[in-house]
Amino acid sequence: DIQMTQSPSSLSASVGDRVTITCRASQSITNYLNWYQQKPGKAPKLLIYAASTLQNGVPSRFSGTGSGTDFALIISSLQREDFATYYCQQSYSSPRSFGQGTKLEIK
Amino acid sequence: QVQLQESGPGLLKPSQTLSLTCTVSGGSINSDNSFWTWIRQPAGGGLEWLGRIYRSGSALYNSSLESRLAISVDTSANHFSLSLKSVTAADTATYFCARAANKFDYSGRRLGQTFDDWGLGILVTVSP
């Protein structure tokens, strides 16, 4: 099974900051990497797929990069509504697996 | 965009069987390129993929649960279900149903699979 490891586990930042969250796979997953945002009490929401493709309707301040085993989610200028928990997820093989999450909090 | 709604008991005792149903509306469970999925999340924890089923009845399970888990689909009722046997406190979690779909680029090249639509989630507690 493929293990996904995110860092950091939590992050404090301010509105307007640029933030980077990283995700590492235990083996190559080419670019079969997705990012989700989850707010308390809600289901996750797809932000980015194929490592760097923005899902329809997602603001352009979100971007993704990487291939193979190392990936990153970048938020260029944090907005108040972006404070949430973010998960990476691989769709290279089954069982599908998620990172442990990165909780983004207001500084 | 389809809507999904989980239903089932919120409280079970250890050793019982958990049965949940996910009702799909706004679309057909028979649609192509839709893989009907169960994911769970313990309180304050991360997301665990449990398994998925296709309209044909072909199912795929997380090996960590395979001996206890079964997922079925009822195309006439437009819903799919989860059965988890011999539950313990470790099975306490919010259970989500979701629709997974393959993504393709303009040339038809597959770009992976994503969880596009989710239910609200149902909290299941296992306690004596």
XYZ file of N, CA and C in Angstrom:
705
model
N 0.847 -1.201 0.000
C 0.000 0.000 0.000
C 0.885 1.254 0.000
N 0.396 2.305 -0.631
C 1.147 3.550 -0.726
C 0.831 4.432 0.475
N 1.879 4.891 1.142
C 1.726 5.796 2.283
C 1.946 7.227 1.811
N 1.084 8.118 2.300
C 1.191 9.534 1.960
C 1.523 10.310 3.227
N 2.551 11.145 3.166
C 2.999 11.893 4.335
C 2.990 13.383 4.017
N 2.221 14.132 4.802
C 2.133 15.575 4.621
C 2.970 16.300 5.659
N 3.432 17.481 5.301
C 4.067 18.365 6.278
C 3.804 19.810 5.892
N 3.649 20.687 6.906
C 3.592 20.312 8.316
C 2.223 19.734 8.679
N 2.061 19.265 9.900
C 0.758 18.787 10.355
C -0.157 19.955 10.691
N 0.434 21.057 11.114
C -0.340 22.267 11.355
C 0.514 23.469 11.019
N -0.178 24.555 10.745
C 0.494 25.746 10.247
C -0.320 26.966 10.638
N 0.330 27.962 11.211
C -0.323 29.232 11.514
C 0.127 30.286 10.515
N -0.818 30.999 9.955
C -0.491 32.005 8.951
C -1.504 33.142 9.020
N -1.189 34.220 8.342
C -2.040 35.410 8.340
C -2.683 35.603 6.975
N -3.787 36.328 6.964
C -4.427 36.687 5.698
C -3.400 37.416 4.822
N -3.336 37.005 3.572
C -2.390 37.590 2.640
C -1.088 36.828 2.503
N -0.804 35.910 3.431
C 0.433 35.132 3.369
C 0.406 34.154 2.195
N 1.594 33.772 1.762
C 1.772 32.673 0.812
C 2.124 31.429 1.627
N 1.429 30.350 1.350
C 1.576 29.132 2.141
C 1.865 27.942 1.236
N 2.755 27.081 1.681
C 3.064 25.858 0.938
C 2.908 24.654 1.860
N 2.173 23.669 1.400
C 1.992 22.395 2.104
C 2.589 21.305 1.212
N 3.377 20.432 1.806
C 4.016 19.396 0.995
C 3.439 18.020 1.299
N 3.578 17.139 0.341
C 3.054 15.778 0.420
C 4.055 14.852 -0.257
N 4.403 13.784 0.415
C 5.347 12.822 -0.140
C 4.717 11.432 -0.175
N 4.856 10.765 -1.314
C 4.368 9.398 -1.463
C 5.494 8.409 -1.212
N 5.131 7.222 -0.695
C 6.138 6.210 -0.366
C 6.721 5.524 -1.606
N 6.093 5.735 -2.768
C 6.628 5.274 -4.043
C 6.097 6.207 -5.120
N 6.633 6.103 -6.309
C 6.191 6.992 -7.368
C 4.713 6.787 -7.681
N 3.994 7.905 -7.769
C 2.585 7.878 -8.155
C 2.380 8.722 -9.419
N 3.449 8.905 -10.165
C 3.475 9.806 -11.347
C 2.828 11.124 -10.948
N 1.710 11.503 -11.571
C 1.034 12.741 -11.157
C -0.381 12.471 -10.668
N -0.622 11.243 -10.200
C -1.965 10.878 -9.741
C -2.197 11.325 -8.295
N -2.162 12.639 -8.111
C -2.211 13.235 -6.790
C -3.284 14.311 -6.760
N -4.156 14.209 -5.766
C -5.257 15.159 -5.606
C -5.119 15.888 -4.277
N -5.682 17.091 -4.226
C -5.727 17.867 -2.986
C -7.182 18.204 -2.654
N -7.509 18.091 -1.360
C -8.843 18.396 -0.875
C -8.744 19.391 0.281
N -9.817 20.175 0.423
C -9.974 21.098 1.555
C -11.153 20.627 2.382
N -10.989 20.581 3.702
C -12.092 20.202 4.571
C -12.261 21.229 5.682
N -13.488 21.702 5.832
C -13.828 22.602 6.926
C -14.573 21.816 7.999
N -14.546 22.289 9.245
C -15.143 21.519 10.351
C -16.598 21.163 10.090
N -16.924 19.899 10.306
C -18.285 19.434 10.148
C -18.741 19.253 8.713
N -17.834 19.409 7.771
C -18.181 19.293 6.346
C -17.400 18.163 5.694
N -17.889 17.756 4.525
C -17.146 16.794 3.731
C -15.985 17.495 3.015
N -14.959 16.750 2.676
C -13.870 17.342 1.895
C -14.359 17.834 0.533
N -13.621 18.806 0.008
C -13.932 19.396 -1.298
C -12.686 19.301 -2.177
N -12.866 18.819 -3.398
C -11.746 18.680 -4.322
C -11.248 20.043 -4.789
N -9.943 20.265 -4.672
C -9.340 21.515 -5.134
C -8.533 21.314 -6.422
N -7.667 20.312 -6.399
C -6.700 20.101 -7.469
C -6.602 18.611 -7.758
N -6.508 18.242 -9.044
C -6.271 16.859 -9.419
C -5.116 16.788 -10.405
N -4.631 15.595 -10.613
C -3.460 15.396 -11.477
C -2.328 16.323 -11.083
N -2.152 16.494 -9.813
C -1.071 17.270 -9.205
C -1.166 18.775 -9.396
N -1.702 19.215 -10.549
C -1.630 20.654 -10.824
C -2.848 21.226 -11.536
N -3.869 20.422 -11.790
C -5.049 20.901 -12.505
C -6.105 21.368 -11.519
N -6.512 22.618 -11.672
C -7.485 23.217 -10.770
C -8.885 22.708 -11.099
N -9.593 22.231 -10.093
C -10.984 21.825 -10.282
C -11.813 23.067 -10.641
N -12.846 22.867 -11.459
C -13.721 23.978 -11.843
C -14.244 24.707 -10.618
N -14.170 26.038 -10.653
C -14.727 26.846 -9.593
C -13.779 27.143 -8.442
N -12.608 26.530 -8.446
C -11.640 26.758 -7.365
C -10.827 28.019 -7.694
N -10.665 28.908 -6.727
C -9.939 30.162 -6.999
C -8.504 29.926 -7.467
N -8.037 30.813 -8.309
C -6.709 30.659 -8.921
C -5.560 30.901 -7.938
N -5.857 31.334 -6.732
C -4.778 31.482 -5.742
C -4.270 30.108 -5.269
N -5.041 29.061 -5.569
C -4.600 27.697 -5.279
C -3.837 27.145 -6.490
N -2.721 26.508 -6.205
C -1.999 25.834 -7.282
C -1.295 24.608 -6.714
N -0.946 23.698 -7.613
C -0.276 22.476 -7.194
C 0.893 22.185 -8.109
N 1.870 21.502 -7.569
C 3.053 21.150 -8.343
C 3.596 19.821 -7.878
N 4.437 19.232 -8.716
C 5.113 18.002 -8.329
C 4.813 16.835 -9.238
N 5.637 15.793 -9.105
C 5.429 14.533 -9.809
C 6.322 13.481 -9.162
N 6.009 12.234 -9.420
C 6.799 11.165 -8.819
C 6.396 10.930 -7.379
N 7.212 11.398 -6.447
C 6.913 11.194 -5.026
C 6.710 12.486 -4.247
N 7.072 13.629 -4.791
C 7.037 14.883 -4.034
C 6.118 15.913 -4.679
N 5.228 16.445 -3.861
C 4.177 17.334 -4.347
C 4.003 18.498 -3.378
N 3.381 19.568 -3.866
C 3.114 20.712 -3.013
C 1.814 21.378 -3.418
N 1.108 21.874 -2.418
C -0.062 22.730 -2.609
C 0.361 24.129 -2.176
N 0.100 25.097 -3.032
C 0.485 26.477 -2.744
C -0.761 27.343 -2.753
N -0.903 28.162 -1.716
C -1.947 29.179 -1.677
C -1.214 30.506 -1.741
N -1.457 31.265 -2.796
C -0.594 32.423 -3.071
C -0.853 33.593 -2.123
N -2.110 33.793 -1.744
C -2.457 34.900 -0.859
C -3.666 34.466 -0.039
N -3.389 34.058 1.188
C -4.431 33.460 2.013
C -5.615 34.393 2.221
N -6.799 33.832 2.071
C -8.032 34.525 2.407
C -8.634 33.867 3.651
N -9.504 34.604 4.304
C -10.062 34.104 5.561
C -10.754 32.749 5.364
N -11.393 32.564 4.230
C -12.149 31.332 3.989
C -11.236 30.124 3.702
N -9.919 30.359 3.610
C -8.996 29.262 3.314
C -8.529 28.535 4.568
N -8.867 29.060 5.726
C -8.437 28.405 6.962
C -9.278 27.145 7.143
N -8.600 26.004 7.048
C -9.239 24.699 6.964
C -8.145 23.639 7.085
N -8.542 22.383 6.916
C -7.567 21.295 6.876
C -7.450 20.805 5.438
N -6.236 20.541 5.011
C -5.956 20.128 3.636
C -5.378 18.711 3.624
N -5.856 17.926 2.667
C -5.412 16.540 2.516
C -4.934 16.283 1.090
N -3.818 15.588 0.984
C -3.450 15.042 -0.315
C -3.969 13.607 -0.397
N -4.103 13.089 -1.618
C -4.659 11.745 -1.824
C -4.117 11.195 -3.131
N -3.690 9.948 -3.111
C -3.185 9.344 -4.344
C -4.251 8.467 -4.983
N -4.309 8.527 -6.332
C -5.220 7.644 -7.059
C -4.435 6.745 -8.010
N -3.165 6.507 -7.679
C -2.323 5.657 -8.523
C -2.699 4.191 -8.376
N -3.017 3.787 -7.144
C -3.359 2.384 -6.915
C -4.329 2.257 -5.756
N -4.932 1.075 -5.651
C -5.812 0.794 -4.517
C -5.035 -0.003 -3.474
N -5.295 0.220 -2.190
C -6.301 1.142 -1.680
C -5.894 2.602 -1.851
N -6.885 3.431 -2.214
C -6.604 4.866 -2.234
C -6.163 5.296 -0.846
N -5.283 6.264 -0.764
C -4.784 6.691 0.543
C -4.629 8.203 0.576
N -4.798 8.729 1.792
C -4.724 10.148 2.054
C -3.531 10.449 2.951
N -3.037 11.676 2.845
C -2.116 12.154 3.857
C -2.869 12.369 5.166
N -2.130 12.626 6.218
C -2.745 12.754 7.540
C -3.408 14.101 7.746
N -3.201 15.024 6.810
C -3.842 16.328 6.892
C -2.913 17.413 7.406
N -3.164 18.639 6.939
C -2.472 19.833 7.428
C -3.519 20.844 7.840
N -3.527 21.188 9.119
C -4.509 22.143 9.625
C -3.920 23.541 9.529
N -4.588 24.379 8.762
C -4.139 25.750 8.535
C -4.951 26.666 9.435
N -4.269 27.335 10.345
C -4.941 28.165 11.337
C -4.536 29.625 11.196
N -5.398 30.477 11.698
C -5.128 31.915 11.652
C -4.126 32.290 12.735
N -3.103 33.045 12.345
C -2.104 33.503 13.323
C -2.665 34.688 14.094
N -23.807 17.370 -11.024
C -23.393 17.086 -9.665
C -24.517 16.344 -8.956
N -24.215 15.146 -8.465
C -25.235 14.368 -7.774
C -25.204 14.693 -6.287
N -26.295 14.361 -5.613
C -26.368 14.488 -4.166
C -26.360 13.095 -3.557
N -25.674 12.966 -2.453
C -25.589 11.688 -1.746
C -25.994 11.894 -0.292
N -26.684 10.910 0.259
C -27.154 11.011 1.629
C -26.974 9.671 2.326
N -26.202 9.693 3.413
C -26.000 8.482 4.204
C -27.157 8.291 5.188
N -27.483 7.045 5.461
C -28.479 6.736 6.479
C -28.098 5.449 7.181
N -28.535 5.336 8.431
C -28.241 4.146 9.206
C -28.186 4.478 10.685
N -27.914 3.481 11.502
C -27.883 3.712 12.948
C -26.671 4.510 13.375
N -26.837 5.312 14.394
C -25.725 6.106 14.886
C -24.980 5.469 16.035
N -25.584 4.435 16.612
C -24.986 3.818 17.794
C -25.075 2.304 17.687
N -23.953 1.643 17.898
C -23.925 0.180 17.902
C -23.126 -0.305 19.102
N -23.326 -1.560 19.443
C -22.541 -2.194 20.492
C -21.424 -3.014 19.847
N -20.330 -3.202 20.566
C -19.248 -4.050 20.030
C -19.774 -5.418 19.613
N -19.211 -5.911 18.517
C -19.513 -7.206 17.881
C -20.723 -7.144 16.948
N -21.471 -6.053 16.955
C -22.608 -5.944 16.036
C -22.126 -5.636 14.619
N -23.066 -5.680 13.685
C -22.785 -5.369 12.287
C -23.320 -3.981 11.946
N -22.444 -3.154 11.390
C -22.828 -1.820 10.940
C -23.374 -1.912 9.517
N -24.563 -1.372 9.319
C -25.156 -1.318 7.982
C -25.522 0.119 7.662
N -24.958 0.648 6.596
C -25.233 2.004 6.141
C -25.672 1.973 4.681
N -26.534 2.915 4.337
C -26.987 3.061 2.957
C -26.700 4.466 2.484
N -26.310 4.598 1.244
C -26.098 5.890 0.615
C -27.076 6.023 -0.547
N -27.986 6.977 -0.433
C -28.984 7.202 -1.484
C -28.494 8.301 -2.415
N -28.523 8.008 -3.693
C -28.052 8.929 -4.719
C -29.245 9.625 -5.362
N -29.177 10.940 -5.472
C -30.235 11.698 -6.150
C -29.606 12.695 -7.110
N -30.412 13.130 -8.079
C -29.896 14.066 -9.069
C -29.031 13.404 -10.125
N -29.038 12.098 -10.154
C -28.258 11.349 -11.125
C -28.469 9.869 -10.924
N -28.013 9.084 -11.863
C -28.225 7.644 -11.788
C -26.978 6.918 -11.289
N -27.215 5.949 -10.427
C -26.123 5.119 -9.943
C -25.590 4.237 -11.073
N -26.352 4.171 -12.165
C -25.948 3.397 -13.341
C -25.064 4.181 -14.303
N -24.747 5.406 -13.951
C -23.982 6.226 -14.880
C -22.565 5.694 -15.055
N -22.080 5.876 -16.270
C -20.713 5.470 -16.589
C -19.736 6.341 -15.803
N -18.556 5.824 -15.571
C -17.489 6.591 -14.918
C -17.911 7.114 -13.540
N -18.654 6.296 -12.797
C -18.973 6.635 -11.414
C -18.673 5.434 -10.545
N -17.852 5.635 -9.541
C -17.432 4.557 -8.640
C -17.902 4.950 -7.248
N -18.799 4.177 -6.704
C -19.504 4.525 -5.476
C -18.693 4.030 -4.282
N -18.337 4.986 -3.432
C -17.231 4.818 -2.483
C -17.657 5.094 -1.045
N -17.026 4.395 -0.117
C -17.172 4.678 1.318
C -15.808 5.102 1.881
N -15.846 6.175 2.645
C -14.659 6.731 3.308
C -15.054 7.044 4.741
N -14.151 6.842 5.686
C -14.488 7.186 7.065
C -13.409 8.064 7.685
N -13.833 8.738 8.778
C -12.940 9.686 9.432
C -13.233 9.677 10.932
N -12.308 9.194 11.746
C -12.512 9.285 13.190
C -12.461 10.741 13.635
N -13.056 11.021 14.769
C -13.089 12.387 15.275
C -11.673 12.923 15.412
N -11.434 14.077 14.811
C -10.111 14.689 14.874
C -9.044 13.969 14.078
N -9.444 13.002 13.274
C -8.461 12.201 12.544
C -8.508 12.386 11.043
N -7.773 11.530 10.362
C -7.667 11.633 8.917
C -8.699 10.774 8.197
N -8.595 10.744 6.897
C -9.553 10.066 6.029
C -9.031 8.683 5.650
N -9.904 7.700 5.727
C -9.563 6.315 5.380
C -10.530 5.824 4.302
N -9.981 5.434 3.164
C -10.784 4.854 2.073
C -11.125 3.414 2.439
N -12.406 3.087 2.432
C -12.847 1.751 2.813
C -13.025 0.834 1.605
N -13.616 1.372 0.553
C -13.847 0.551 -0.624
C -14.791 1.234 -1.577
N -15.001 0.601 -2.733
C -15.897 1.189 -3.724
C -16.546 0.092 -4.537
N -17.651 0.440 -5.190
C -18.362 -0.504 -6.045
C -18.765 0.198 -7.319
N -18.790 -0.544 -8.401
C -19.242 -0.031 -9.692
C -20.662 -0.530 -9.932
N -21.308 0.032 -10.934
C -22.707 -0.308 -11.222
C -22.885 -1.799 -11.510
N -21.823 -2.415 -11.999
C -21.885 -3.852 -12.343
C -21.909 -4.741 -11.112
N -21.573 -4.157 -9.963
C -21.458 -4.937 -8.733
C -20.023 -5.285 -8.387
N -19.097 -4.921 -9.251
C -17.680 -5.184 -8.993
C -17.190 -4.279 -7.862
N -16.672 -4.887 -6.797
C -16.256 -4.134 -5.613
C -14.763 -4.297 -5.354
N -14.217 -3.262 -4.731
C -12.797 -3.254 -4.349
C -12.744 -2.765 -2.909
N -11.951 -3.462 -2.077
C -11.937 -3.144 -0.652
C -10.531 -2.812 -0.168
N -10.485 -2.026 0.911
C -9.232 -1.823 1.619
C -8.880 -3.144 2.306
N -7.691 -3.609 2.045
C -7.293 -4.926 2.554
C -7.317 -4.982 4.079
N -7.180 -3.828 4.718
C -7.171 -3.802 6.185
C -8.539 -4.163 6.770
N -9.581 -4.069 5.949
C -10.953 -4.330 6.420
C -11.637 -5.430 5.635
N -10.951 -5.973 4.654
C -11.604 -6.846 3.664
C -12.347 -8.016 4.296
N -11.848 -8.550 5.383
C -12.493 -9.719 5.983
C -13.809 -9.373 6.666
N -14.036 -8.099 6.948
C -15.251 -7.684 7.670
C -16.204 -6.852 6.829
N -15.748 -6.426 5.638
C -16.470 -5.401 4.886
C -17.134 -5.960 3.638
N -18.333 -5.489 3.364
C -18.985 -5.787 2.098
C -19.708 -4.527 1.628
N -19.592 -4.246 0.338
C -20.299 -3.126 -0.277
C -21.166 -3.691 -1.386
N -22.409 -3.242 -1.422
C -23.350 -3.724 -2.435
C -24.029 -2.538 -3.096
N -24.622 -2.789 -4.262
C -25.307 -1.736 -5.005
C -26.686 -2.232 -5.414
N -27.656 -1.332 -5.327
C -29.028 -1.625 -5.757
C -29.388 -0.585 -6.812
N -29.237 -0.948 -8.062
C -29.442 0.028 -9.131
C -30.913 0.423 -9.261
N -31.826 -0.472 -8.897
C -33.248 -0.138 -9.018
C -33.662 0.901 -7.982
N -32.992 0.878 -6.828
C -33.303 1.827 -5.755
C -32.373 3.033 -5.769
N -31.410 3.005 -6.666
C -30.423 4.086 -6.781
C -29.668 4.327 -5.473
N -29.278 3.241 -4.836
C -28.472 3.394 -3.640
C -27.433 2.285 -3.539
N -26.445 2.520 -2.705
C -25.458 1.491 -2.417
C -25.264 1.421 -0.909
N -24.702 0.307 -0.461
C -24.692 0.037 0.975
C -23.348 -0.491 1.443
N -23.128 -0.331 2.740
C -21.924 -0.835 3.402
C -22.349 -1.741 4.547
N -21.671 -2.846 4.699
C -21.877 -3.735 5.838
C -20.515 -4.030 6.452
N -20.370 -3.728 7.721
C -19.107 -3.947 8.433
C -19.396 -4.811 9.655
N -18.845 -6.000 9.646
C -19.138 -6.960 10.709
C -18.237 -6.759 11.927
N -18.693 -7.276 13.056
C -17.873 -7.359 14.276
C -17.203 -6.035 14.625
N -18.004 -4.998 14.743
C -17.439 -3.669 15.009
C -16.848 -3.583 16.412
N -15.853 -2.701 16.527
C -15.246 -2.382 17.819
C -15.197 -0.858 17.952
N -14.702 -0.395 19.081
C -14.602 1.050 19.306
C -13.738 1.713 18.233
N -12.811 0.966 17.660
C -11.942 1.512 16.618
C -12.702 1.854 15.336
N -13.918 1.351 15.207
C -14.750 1.659 14.030
C -15.593 2.911 14.234
N -15.495 3.526 15.397
C -16.216 4.780 15.657
C -15.643 5.874 14.756
N -16.504 6.493 13.973
C -16.048 7.470 12.989
C -17.252 8.110 12.318
N -16.994 9.176 11.573
C -17.973 9.679 10.615
C -17.744 8.942 9.303
N -18.810 8.375 8.770
C -18.735 7.622 7.524
C -19.324 8.473 6.397
N -18.527 8.649 5.352
C -18.954 9.401 4.173
C -19.155 8.448 2.995
N -20.199 8.686 2.221
C -20.251 8.062 0.908
C -19.879 9.133 -0.122
N -19.311 8.684 -1.214
C -18.808 9.614 -2.213
C -18.876 8.977 -3.598
N -18.877 9.832 -4.605
C -18.778 9.375 -5.990
C -17.390 9.685 -6.511
N -16.693 8.651 -6.927
C -15.390 8.825 -7.558
C -15.556 8.749 -9.065
N -14.736 9.504 -9.762
C -14.802 9.515 -11.222
C -13.405 9.664 -11.791
N -13.187 9.032 -12.935
C -11.913 9.197 -13.633
C -11.902 10.554 -14.330
N -10.748 11.200 -14.289
C -10.573 12.466 -14.981
C -9.746 12.227 -16.246
N -10.049 12.968 -17.298
C -9.355 12.843 -18.576
C -8.993 14.233 -19.089
N -7.898 14.302 -19.861
C -7.595 15.580 -20.506
C -8.289 15.639 -21.868
N -8.029 16.719 -22.615
C -8.727 16.960 -23.872
C -8.447 15.887 -24.916
N -7.314 15.171 -24.737
C -6.965 14.141 -25.719
C -7.453 12.763 -25.292
N -8.105 12.694 -24.131
C -8.590 11.420 -23.625
C -7.632 10.702 -22.711
N -6.510 11.308 -22.424
C -5.537 10.696 -21.512
C -6.067 10.767 -20.078
N -5.974 9.635 -19.368
C -6.505 9.585 -18.009
C -5.590 10.364 -17.063
N -6.221 11.145 -16.207
C -5.493 11.996 -15.272
C -5.679 11.562 -13.824
N -6.162 10.339 -13.634
C -6.364 9.874 -12.274
C -7.839 9.841 -11.931
N -8.133 9.619 -10.678
C -9.506 9.497 -10.211
C -9.695 10.389 -8.987
N -10.828 11.047 -8.922
C -11.084 11.987 -7.832
C -12.423 11.689 -7.159
N -12.552 12.130 -5.928
C -13.820 12.062 -5.208
C -14.529 13.393 -5.432
N -15.479 13.377 -6.342
C -16.103 14.608 -6.795
C -17.298 15.043 -5.963
N -18.084 14.089 -5.533
C -19.316 14.395 -4.802
C -19.316 13.583 -3.505
N -19.774 14.221 -2.441
C -19.751 13.608 -1.120
C -21.112 13.769 -0.431
N -21.431 12.812 0.426
C -22.540 13.001 1.337
C -22.111 13.880 2.501
N -23.056 14.173 3.360
C -22.765 15.029 4.528
C -21.996 14.270 5.596
N -22.092 12.943 5.558
C -21.444 12.128 6.575
C -22.418 11.743 7.671
N -22.191 10.572 8.243
C -23.011 10.103 9.364
C -22.067 9.614 10.462
N -22.302 10.095 11.672
C -21.472 9.699 12.806
C -21.952 8.360 13.346
N -21.045 7.418 13.412
C -21.336 6.094 13.963
C -20.462 5.893 15.197
N -21.110 5.586 16.303
C -20.395 5.356 17.558
C -20.582 3.906 17.983
N -19.476 3.273 18.333
C -19.520 1.905 18.855
C -19.178 1.972 20.333
N -20.140 1.599 21.153
C -19.946 1.709 22.603
C -20.799 0.675 23.316
N -20.244 0.088 24.411
C -21.064 -0.861 25.167
C -22.243 -0.170 25.813
